[in-house]
Amino acid sequence: MAEREVKVYTRFNRLWHWSQAGSILLLFFTGARVMGLHTLMPFQLAVVLHSAVALALLLLWAFATFWLFTTGAWKQFLPSQMGLWKVLRFYAYGVFHGEQHPYRKILRRRHNPLQALAYLALKTVLFPAIWISGLAYLGYALWDDADTSGWGLWVVANIHLLAAFAIASFVVVHVYLLTIGHGFREHVRPMITGFERVTLTPEQEAYLRQEDPSLVKTDS
Amino acid sequence: MPGLVRTLRRAWGLVAVLPLIGAALAEEAPALPGSDSTADHSKLEALKGPFTSGPEVTKACLSCHTEAGDQVMHTIHWTWDYSHPVTGQILGKKNVINSFCGNVSVNETRCTSCHAGYGWEDTRVAAPADPTRVDCLACHDRSGQYSKLDNKAGNPPLFPVAPKAKTITGKDAVVVDLAKAARSVGMPGRDNCGSCHFYGGGGDNVKHGDLSSALISPALSTDVHMSPDGENFTCESCHVSNRHALAGSRYNVVAKDEADPHLLGQRRDVATCESCHSNRPHSVTPVGMKLNDHTDRVACQTCHIPEFARGGVATKTLWDWSTAGKLRNGKPFAEEDFTQSDGKHLHTYLSTKGSFEWGENVVPYYAWFNGQVEYTLPGETFDLDGPLEVNRIGGSASDPGARIWPFKRMVGKQAFDPELKTLLFNHVYGPETDTAFWTNFDWDKSIAAAMSYVGQPYSGKFEFVDTVMYWPIAHMVAPADQALACESCHARAGRLAGIQGIHIPGTGLPPGGLAGLVLLGLAALGVVGHGFLRVVARAGGQSGKGGDHG
């Protein structure tokens, strides 16, 4: 068993992450404008940008979903109770007492159990909530005849806003957690270079070196 | 080879000459003189004159247009009487009370000066059933010199004109040449309709707010359709006529015209924007499609008439009758404390009429409107709870036939019977009588005489109560680039702040957004608290650094 710099984030994975991050920030900014939380751009521009970026992000999600299922990468997000308690205990207690993070990344599971659970919730609850309500909102003209009271639109708008703020909360916590442990820059780097320190069994290391030497950095 | 080249050259020469031959064959006859009418009225023997009265001209008109008189007499322009098909209320000028001069009955020869006929002197009965009493010239004179006196029940100024006589547009009366007017007839121009409709309520733009003399030859920015620099529309371009009945009503408005696109461009007797523009009028662009999403709930007028009383003519926004009757040295007086943008001073107090406020470029009042207007009719009783609504506009968010419309909200103070709880009639005009308020300044006599004239009960007591009246705004459509921007409504305290029952993004966070904001606040608080504890722990000598991130 040895820790090695292994390429865990493929180029598509990184492109996906950063375009999603950029899009979500742009959606927060334009969405907040539409809600009247700021007036830093004209309302009309905000509406057009919000719709355009949202549609582009939906397209990206379609590709990402395809990628997740065809490459098997979806298994990374399967929930597991193994070690969940330890991670929770670490964030609630250990981190204040100089303990080491209990989770060791392995090739199959690059996320700790809490992370996996959070990402799974994001992908299966919040993201569907935001895009389903968003499409309903955007396509209101297609169903407004069935919504004479306007109650349906009100519900859609409220779901959209609640989901948006929940995603914003996720972003806040997500970015904060990067400061824990080796530090912010250390934690962001893998999503840029693709390489992350992962515990490899000798068999895994041998396999990776045989398969494609560029996937593992020789020095450790 | 040279032979082929020559042939090609010849062929080319023929091709080059073809258009010239075509042009020669297609040469048209010289343009037709005159208008597109099949009759030149200036050539008609019957219109040579001389004429000594309006009805004589009408008689000449009817000698060819045999049905025209009867047609007009079946329209509201003649009857001033309207039976509402939905509410069943009996409306029309002859019957309703408004918040301007109040009532027509008992003030006839002045109020009926704008009747489309001659000599209706008692509106308690129908206008005289005589086709020759129809005033053809009011609408069809194109000589520009025809007019109606402001106090002669619709008759024009004829020789001799009384000194100081005025026309219905407030100008000094000049003798009308009836024969010249008769020979000039044509389709109505903006000035024809305007001579009555622009001066309702006793002066230019007093009543409607969106109908003023500014529309006789408006700038493009005042009215994109009626401007000579735009479409140069006449009133009838939209208010299409059918047997002399014109489309459009202020009592039963087509507030939402769900036009079948197949009917576009076909003649339909509706005066709606959609009848030409459809209910998906914006282009198929991201912005246009979003704007089209609005048309089911927002009237075209709401965005495209950003303000009314544009083009330099102010409108009366408040009329307080309660202050009328003050005299200085025993004489009526006037104050002119409002200055219009053209520098003209407008009266803010008249002993005859009370106090006024005016507005130019007025931001409308917005409300749900399904087209139904109900009036507080004479004799209708009600308890006062806030200002008395002289008319009530129907519709709400839950009414699929309703859209958000702009209105002029006229504020007033009017005579009210505190015992019978009814609106009261007033007798203001009648120089010869001793009950007319404008001559005698005595409310007791004026109201008692008016109530007795119309045969309505009156307790003998009156007071002045606050009133409001709503006038739908549909004219003075601005060029597209001057329509309201999104922010006008999609903002806190935006123009639609008073509108209930609809979700308008940008006007404030709904519950889901507020809950989300709380969630975000808690997340931020949690992160800050967690971070703070780590710093404290580290300062206490223990490493805040853990292992891997999450």
PDB file of C-alpha atoms in Angstrom, chain B residues 13 19 77 187-188 244 254 270 292 334 367 404 466 482 497 518 528:
ATOM      1  CA  GLY B  13     -28.258  41.311 -76.584  1.00  0.00           C
ATOM      2  CA  PRO B  19     -36.721  44.354 -69.644  1.00  0.00           C
ATOM      3  CA  HIS B  77     -73.447  58.223 -31.146  1.00  0.00           C
ATOM      4  CA  MET B 187     -64.174  59.811 -44.603  1.00  0.00           C
ATOM      5  CA  PRO B 188     -63.742  61.162 -41.062  1.00  0.00           C
ATOM      6  CA  HIS B 244     -72.161  53.682 -39.113  1.00  0.00           C
ATOM      7  CA  VAL B 254     -62.661  43.618 -25.424  1.00  0.00           C
ATOM      8  CA  VAL B 270     -63.082  45.028 -33.041  1.00  0.00           C
ATOM      9  CA  ASN B 292     -45.076  37.039 -25.786  1.00  0.00           C
ATOM     10  CA  ALA B 334     -60.719  81.926 -11.753  1.00  0.00           C
ATOM     11  CA  ALA B 367     -55.760  47.065 -12.388  1.00  0.00           C
ATOM     12  CA  ILE B 404     -53.673  44.047 -16.277  1.00  0.00           C
ATOM     13  CA  ASP B 466     -64.831  61.659  -2.333  1.00  0.00           C
ATOM     14  CA  GLN B 482     -40.246  53.837 -25.728  1.00  0.00           C
ATOM     15  CA  ALA B 497     -47.005  46.934  -6.859  1.00  0.00           C
ATOM     16  CA  VAL B 518     -32.660  31.559   5.690  1.00  0.00           C
ATOM     17  CA  VAL B 528     -18.215  30.973   9.980  1.00  0.00           C
TER      18      VAL B 528
END
